[in-house]
Each structure stands twice: as structure tokens, then as C-alpha cells.
């Protein structure tokens, strides 16, 4: 089989139902790796919220809800493209008659269902890396001491280095008192966190 013949099958029905979206999602995933587009637009979107759907494990593999959206979509459609490609080859050997169209239509849900479970099997080793429930606990910086890392800290900008359990954390901070100057090397204490801007409020440790 030549490259042209292979591309022709990939772009013909029903294989193109899986191959074209696979290419689209692959491009989106590559762009997202650089610009983090998907996370900024829809940070809380999961592919399948299978855990909250009764009996969903029989229809949709829950593993797919534990990996990034674009990864799950890309791998699922890629596997679907491979399955559909070989099914198309087999059907072409059997017959090229017009009655094969209903058969080809019937292969689409079968291919999609099989592709989801194969993709889930392939992605299973990666699931713990993206499982939010197994992620490390966040450090509570409130009340910890640190040292000013930037040239100064005021009510508009500033950075502080905090040591916790042998690790160093660089935090974006703001001053709680405008009249008190905090410069590089000064010791400060973290008194609060601004949830809206995700920065910390610090005061000079006297």
C-alpha cells in the first residue's frame, strides 16, 4: 500500500469520522502545550464526569476523566482511526457495493466504543499523574516567616522566599501597611491570602 492509498482511506468515510477530529485535537493539544489555551478557557472541564453517573463505568471508562481533556480526546480518536482504517480495508476486500454503506455506518458506534476502552487502557499508567485527588496537599503559608526576595515590597508588588519542610517557595506578595518599608533581605511574616488575585499579604517581622 502506498502513502497516497493510505491517506485516501484515512480521509474517506467512515475512517475520516475519527481521523479528522484526531488531527484537529492533536493540533489543539500541541498549541495548548505552549500557550495553555484549554486550561485558561475551561480550567474545570472534565471529559467525562463518570464518577457521578450511575452505571457509567459500563459505557465510559472512568480513567478518561482523570487525564487532560485534549489528551483523552486525541488518544481516543487516534485509536478509533486505526480501528476504522483496518475495518475499512477488510470491508473493501469483501465488497464495494452500495449496500456496504449501512454496514459502514454501523461500524462507527462499535469503533467509538472499542476505541474508548483501548484508549483508557493506554492512558491508565498516566492517570495517577493527573489525578487531582492524589495531588500533593497545598502548603498553608499563613503564619510562616520568609525573606524579601525582590528589591522591595509594597502594596502593588513584591516577592518573598519561604522555606517549608526543606523546600523553598517563591510567593507573590503585597504589603499590608503602606507606611512600612520592606526591602531585600528583610524578614516578613505572612498574615493573609487574597483569594481573588492569589497573592499573599505580608507584614514586617519586628
mmCIF file of C-alpha atoms in Angstrom:
data_model
loop_
_atom_site.group_PDB
_atom_site.id
_atom_site.type_symbol
_atom_site.label_atom_id
_atom_site.label_comp_id
_atom_site.label_asym_id
_atom_site.label_seq_id
_atom_site.Cartn_x
_atom_site.Cartn_y
_atom_site.Cartn_z
ATOM 1 C CA UNK A 1 0.000 0.000 0.000
ATOM 2 C CA UNK A 2 1.314 3.419 -0.963
ATOM 3 C CA UNK A 3 1.175 6.568 1.144
ATOM 4 C CA UNK A 4 -1.436 8.050 -1.195
ATOM 5 C CA UNK A 5 -3.678 4.996 -0.781
ATOM 6 C CA UNK A 6 -3.336 5.113 2.996
ATOM 7 C CA UNK A 7 -4.191 8.826 3.130
ATOM 8 C CA UNK A 8 -7.123 8.217 0.795
ATOM 9 C CA UNK A 9 -8.567 5.641 3.202
ATOM 10 C CA UNK A 10 -7.944 7.864 6.213
ATOM 11 C CA UNK A 11 -9.806 10.734 4.559
ATOM 12 C CA UNK A 12 -12.677 8.597 3.275
ATOM 13 C CA UNK A 13 -15.847 7.612 5.107
ATOM 14 C CA UNK A 14 -16.102 6.210 7.785
ATOM 15 C CA UNK A 15 -12.425 6.490 8.810
ATOM 16 C CA UNK A 16 -12.444 10.278 8.421
ATOM 17 C CA UNK A 17 -15.041 10.465 11.213
ATOM 18 C CA UNK A 18 -12.184 9.594 13.587
ATOM 19 C CA UNK A 19 -9.075 10.719 11.701
ATOM 20 C CA UNK A 20 -10.073 14.350 11.046
ATOM 21 C CA UNK A 21 -11.015 15.084 14.698
ATOM 22 C CA UNK A 22 -7.818 13.302 15.778
ATOM 23 C CA UNK A 23 -5.719 15.712 13.702
ATOM 24 C CA UNK A 24 -7.689 18.712 14.987
ATOM 25 C CA UNK A 25 -7.315 17.689 18.635
ATOM 26 C CA UNK A 26 -3.636 16.905 18.114
ATOM 27 C CA UNK A 27 -3.038 20.434 16.830
ATOM 28 C CA UNK A 28 -5.011 21.903 19.736
ATOM 29 C CA UNK A 29 -3.032 19.790 22.208
ATOM 30 C CA UNK A 30 0.305 20.909 20.753
ATOM 31 C CA UNK A 31 -0.771 24.558 20.840
ATOM 32 C CA UNK A 32 -2.046 24.080 24.399
ATOM 33 C CA UNK A 33 1.352 22.755 25.497
ATOM 34 C CA UNK A 34 2.855 26.109 24.543
ATOM 35 C CA UNK A 35 0.086 28.591 25.318
ATOM 36 C CA UNK A 36 -2.059 26.690 27.881
ATOM 37 C CA UNK A 37 -5.210 27.613 25.946
ATOM 38 C CA UNK A 38 -7.570 24.895 27.202
ATOM 39 C CA UNK A 39 -6.706 25.395 30.879
ATOM 40 C CA UNK A 40 -7.253 29.153 30.667
ATOM 41 C CA UNK A 41 -10.588 28.852 28.840
ATOM 42 C CA UNK A 42 -12.062 25.896 30.714
ATOM 43 C CA UNK A 43 -9.948 25.046 33.759
ATOM 44 C CA UNK A 44 -12.577 22.843 35.434
ATOM 45 C CA UNK A 45 -13.843 20.899 32.419
ATOM 46 C CA UNK A 46 -13.502 17.134 32.533
ATOM 47 C CA UNK A 47 -14.056 14.886 29.549
ATOM 48 C CA UNK A 48 -16.430 12.555 31.388
ATOM 49 C CA UNK A 49 -17.671 13.029 34.926
ATOM 50 C CA UNK A 50 -18.115 9.273 35.103
ATOM 51 C CA UNK A 51 -17.987 9.074 38.877
ATOM 52 C CA UNK A 52 -21.292 10.939 39.242
ATOM 53 C CA UNK A 53 -23.185 8.959 36.588
ATOM 54 C CA UNK A 54 -24.745 5.670 37.794
ATOM 55 C CA UNK A 55 -23.501 2.748 35.693
ATOM 56 C CA UNK A 56 -21.248 4.988 33.632
ATOM 57 C CA UNK A 57 -18.364 2.548 34.010
ATOM 58 C CA UNK A 58 -20.167 0.186 31.647
ATOM 59 C CA UNK A 59 -20.372 2.871 28.962
ATOM 60 C CA UNK A 60 -17.469 5.257 29.515
ATOM 61 C CA UNK A 61 -14.154 4.235 31.093
ATOM 62 C CA UNK A 62 -13.637 6.432 34.209
ATOM 63 C CA UNK A 63 -9.891 6.565 33.522
ATOM 64 C CA UNK A 64 -10.579 9.082 30.739
ATOM 65 C CA UNK A 65 -11.922 11.586 33.281
ATOM 66 C CA UNK A 66 -8.582 11.574 35.110
ATOM 67 C CA UNK A 67 -6.395 12.795 32.233
ATOM 68 C CA UNK A 68 -6.397 16.189 30.472
ATOM 69 C CA UNK A 69 -9.266 16.740 28.051
ATOM 70 C CA UNK A 70 -7.148 17.105 24.908
ATOM 71 C CA UNK A 71 -5.026 14.058 25.716
ATOM 72 C CA UNK A 72 -8.092 11.849 26.216
ATOM 73 C CA UNK A 73 -9.765 13.107 23.033
ATOM 74 C CA UNK A 74 -6.628 12.852 20.909
ATOM 75 C CA UNK A 75 -5.764 9.314 22.017
ATOM 76 C CA UNK A 76 -9.377 8.127 21.719
ATOM 77 C CA UNK A 77 -9.781 9.435 18.176
ATOM 78 C CA UNK A 78 -6.327 8.148 17.215
ATOM 79 C CA UNK A 79 -7.232 4.635 18.333
ATOM 80 C CA UNK A 80 -10.573 4.995 16.565
ATOM 81 C CA UNK A 81 -8.763 5.988 13.367
ATOM 82 C CA UNK A 82 -6.601 2.859 13.500
ATOM 83 C CA UNK A 83 -9.557 0.537 14.136
ATOM 84 C CA UNK A 84 -11.664 2.185 11.440
ATOM 85 C CA UNK A 85 -8.732 2.087 8.985
ATOM 86 C CA UNK A 86 -8.356 -1.685 9.227
ATOM 87 C CA UNK A 87 -12.110 -2.220 9.211
ATOM 88 C CA UNK A 88 -12.309 -0.188 6.002
ATOM 89 C CA UNK A 89 -9.591 -2.350 4.444
ATOM 90 C CA UNK A 90 -11.469 -5.503 5.416
ATOM 91 C CA UNK A 91 -14.769 -4.186 4.075
ATOM 92 C CA UNK A 92 -13.175 -3.150 0.796
ATOM 93 C CA UNK A 93 -11.905 -6.694 0.328
ATOM 94 C CA UNK A 94 -15.369 -8.133 0.973
ATOM 95 C CA UNK A 95 -17.330 -5.828 -1.295
ATOM 96 C CA UNK A 96 -17.556 -2.324 -2.703
ATOM 97 C CA UNK A 97 -21.302 -2.493 -3.355
ATOM 98 C CA UNK A 98 -23.622 0.319 -2.349
ATOM 99 C CA UNK A 99 -25.237 -1.827 0.358
ATOM 100 C CA UNK A 100 -21.995 -1.552 2.311
ATOM 101 C CA UNK A 101 -22.928 1.996 3.409
ATOM 102 C CA UNK A 102 -25.288 0.797 6.195
ATOM 103 C CA UNK A 103 -22.561 -1.595 7.341
ATOM 104 C CA UNK A 104 -20.033 1.233 7.441
ATOM 105 C CA UNK A 105 -22.482 3.363 9.428
ATOM 106 C CA UNK A 106 -22.931 0.518 11.894
ATOM 107 C CA UNK A 107 -19.164 0.253 12.439
ATOM 108 C CA UNK A 108 -18.927 3.847 13.718
ATOM 109 C CA UNK A 109 -20.503 3.319 17.188
ATOM 110 C CA UNK A 110 -18.714 -0.035 17.518
ATOM 111 C CA UNK A 111 -15.389 1.587 16.679
ATOM 112 C CA UNK A 112 -16.015 4.529 19.021
ATOM 113 C CA UNK A 113 -16.951 2.228 21.916
ATOM 114 C CA UNK A 114 -13.922 -0.017 21.398
ATOM 115 C CA UNK A 115 -11.599 2.980 20.939
ATOM 116 C CA UNK A 116 -12.650 4.451 24.309
ATOM 117 C CA UNK A 117 -11.705 1.297 26.199
ATOM 118 C CA UNK A 118 -8.422 0.817 24.339
ATOM 119 C CA UNK A 119 -7.550 4.488 24.940
ATOM 120 C CA UNK A 120 -8.410 4.056 28.630
ATOM 121 C CA UNK A 121 -6.076 1.034 28.801
ATOM 122 C CA UNK A 122 -3.280 3.015 27.134
ATOM 123 C CA UNK A 123 -3.779 6.037 29.386
ATOM 124 C CA UNK A 124 -4.190 4.089 32.630
ATOM 125 C CA UNK A 125 -0.464 4.372 33.603
ATOM 126 C CA UNK A 126 -0.686 8.171 33.184
ATOM 127 C CA UNK A 127 -3.885 8.643 35.205
ATOM 128 C CA UNK A 128 -2.175 8.963 38.647
ATOM 129 C CA UNK A 129 -0.061 11.823 37.301
ATOM 130 C CA UNK A 130 -3.179 13.889 36.602
ATOM 131 C CA UNK A 131 -5.481 12.671 39.370
ATOM 132 C CA UNK A 132 -6.382 15.765 41.400
ATOM 133 C CA UNK A 133 -7.453 13.655 44.375
ATOM 134 C CA UNK A 134 -3.946 12.224 44.646
ATOM 135 C CA UNK A 135 -2.134 15.504 44.198
ATOM 136 C CA UNK A 136 0.095 16.832 46.941
ATOM 137 C CA UNK A 137 -1.595 18.841 49.676
ATOM 138 C CA UNK A 138 -1.228 22.582 49.409
ATOM 139 C CA UNK A 139 1.064 24.298 51.862
ATOM 140 C CA UNK A 140 -0.638 26.685 54.258
ATOM 141 C CA UNK A 141 1.706 29.673 54.221
ATOM 142 C CA UNK A 142 -0.345 31.776 56.649
ATOM 143 C CA UNK A 143 1.760 32.450 59.739
ATOM 144 C CA UNK A 144 5.054 31.373 58.166
ATOM 145 C CA UNK A 145 8.082 33.624 58.037
ATOM 146 C CA UNK A 146 10.059 34.485 54.932
ATOM 147 C CA UNK A 147 12.574 36.878 53.468
ATOM 148 C CA UNK A 148 12.013 39.537 50.835
ATOM 149 C CA UNK A 149 13.375 38.348 47.504
ATOM 150 C CA UNK A 150 12.539 41.390 45.368
ATOM 151 C CA UNK A 151 14.127 44.824 45.701
ATOM 152 C CA UNK A 152 11.147 45.977 47.785
ATOM 153 C CA UNK A 153 7.647 45.022 48.833
ATOM 154 C CA UNK A 154 4.772 47.480 48.665
ATOM 155 C CA UNK A 155 1.009 47.373 48.120
ATOM 156 C CA UNK A 156 1.348 46.799 44.369
ATOM 157 C CA UNK A 157 4.163 44.247 44.020
ATOM 158 C CA UNK A 158 6.745 42.130 45.798
ATOM 159 C CA UNK A 159 8.221 38.647 46.175
ATOM 160 C CA UNK A 160 9.108 36.639 49.269
ATOM 161 C CA UNK A 161 11.012 33.364 49.675
ATOM 162 C CA UNK A 162 9.556 30.980 52.264
ATOM 163 C CA UNK A 163 11.228 27.799 53.484
ATOM 164 C CA UNK A 164 8.951 24.930 54.478
ATOM 165 C CA UNK A 165 9.995 21.333 55.205
ATOM 166 C CA UNK A 166 13.291 21.783 53.405
ATOM 167 C CA UNK A 167 11.723 23.323 50.284
ATOM 168 C CA UNK A 168 11.810 26.931 49.129
ATOM 169 C CA UNK A 169 8.737 28.679 47.760
ATOM 170 C CA UNK A 170 8.720 31.983 45.901
ATOM 171 C CA UNK A 171 5.470 33.804 46.664
ATOM 172 C CA UNK A 172 3.865 36.839 45.094
ATOM 173 C CA UNK A 173 3.116 39.196 47.983
ATOM 174 C CA UNK A 174 1.804 42.651 48.855
ATOM 175 C CA UNK A 175 2.433 44.827 51.908
ATOM 176 C CA UNK A 176 -0.329 45.164 54.486
ATOM 177 C CA UNK A 177 0.955 48.507 55.765
ATOM 178 C CA UNK A 178 1.872 51.145 53.149
ATOM 179 C CA UNK A 179 3.922 53.254 55.532
ATOM 180 C CA UNK A 180 6.349 50.464 56.474
ATOM 181 C CA UNK A 181 9.177 49.819 54.006
ATOM 182 C CA UNK A 182 10.267 46.242 53.288
ATOM 183 C CA UNK A 183 13.412 45.734 51.248
ATOM 184 C CA UNK A 184 15.529 42.844 50.005
ATOM 185 C CA UNK A 185 16.568 40.518 52.837
ATOM 186 C CA UNK A 186 14.048 41.785 55.386
ATOM 187 C CA UNK A 187 12.217 39.147 57.391
ATOM 188 C CA UNK A 188 8.448 39.187 56.989
ATOM 189 C CA UNK A 189 5.500 37.157 58.203
ATOM 190 C CA UNK A 190 2.601 36.080 56.022
ATOM 191 C CA UNK A 191 -0.665 37.225 57.546
ATOM 192 C CA UNK A 192 -3.302 36.504 54.885
ATOM 193 C CA UNK A 193 -4.024 35.460 51.320
ATOM 194 C CA UNK A 194 -6.013 37.352 48.718
ATOM 195 C CA UNK A 195 -8.139 34.633 47.048
ATOM 196 C CA UNK A 196 -9.115 36.808 44.086
ATOM 197 C CA UNK A 197 -5.583 37.659 42.942
ATOM 198 C CA UNK A 198 -3.901 34.632 44.590
ATOM 199 C CA UNK A 199 -1.194 36.698 46.280
ATOM 200 C CA UNK A 200 -0.249 36.861 49.949
ATOM 201 C CA UNK A 201 -0.335 39.768 52.375
ATOM 202 C CA UNK A 202 2.808 40.200 54.472
ATOM 203 C CA UNK A 203 3.891 42.336 57.398
ATOM 204 C CA UNK A 204 7.388 43.173 58.546
ATOM 205 C CA UNK A 205 8.545 40.855 61.316
ATOM 206 C CA UNK A 206 9.773 43.139 64.081
#
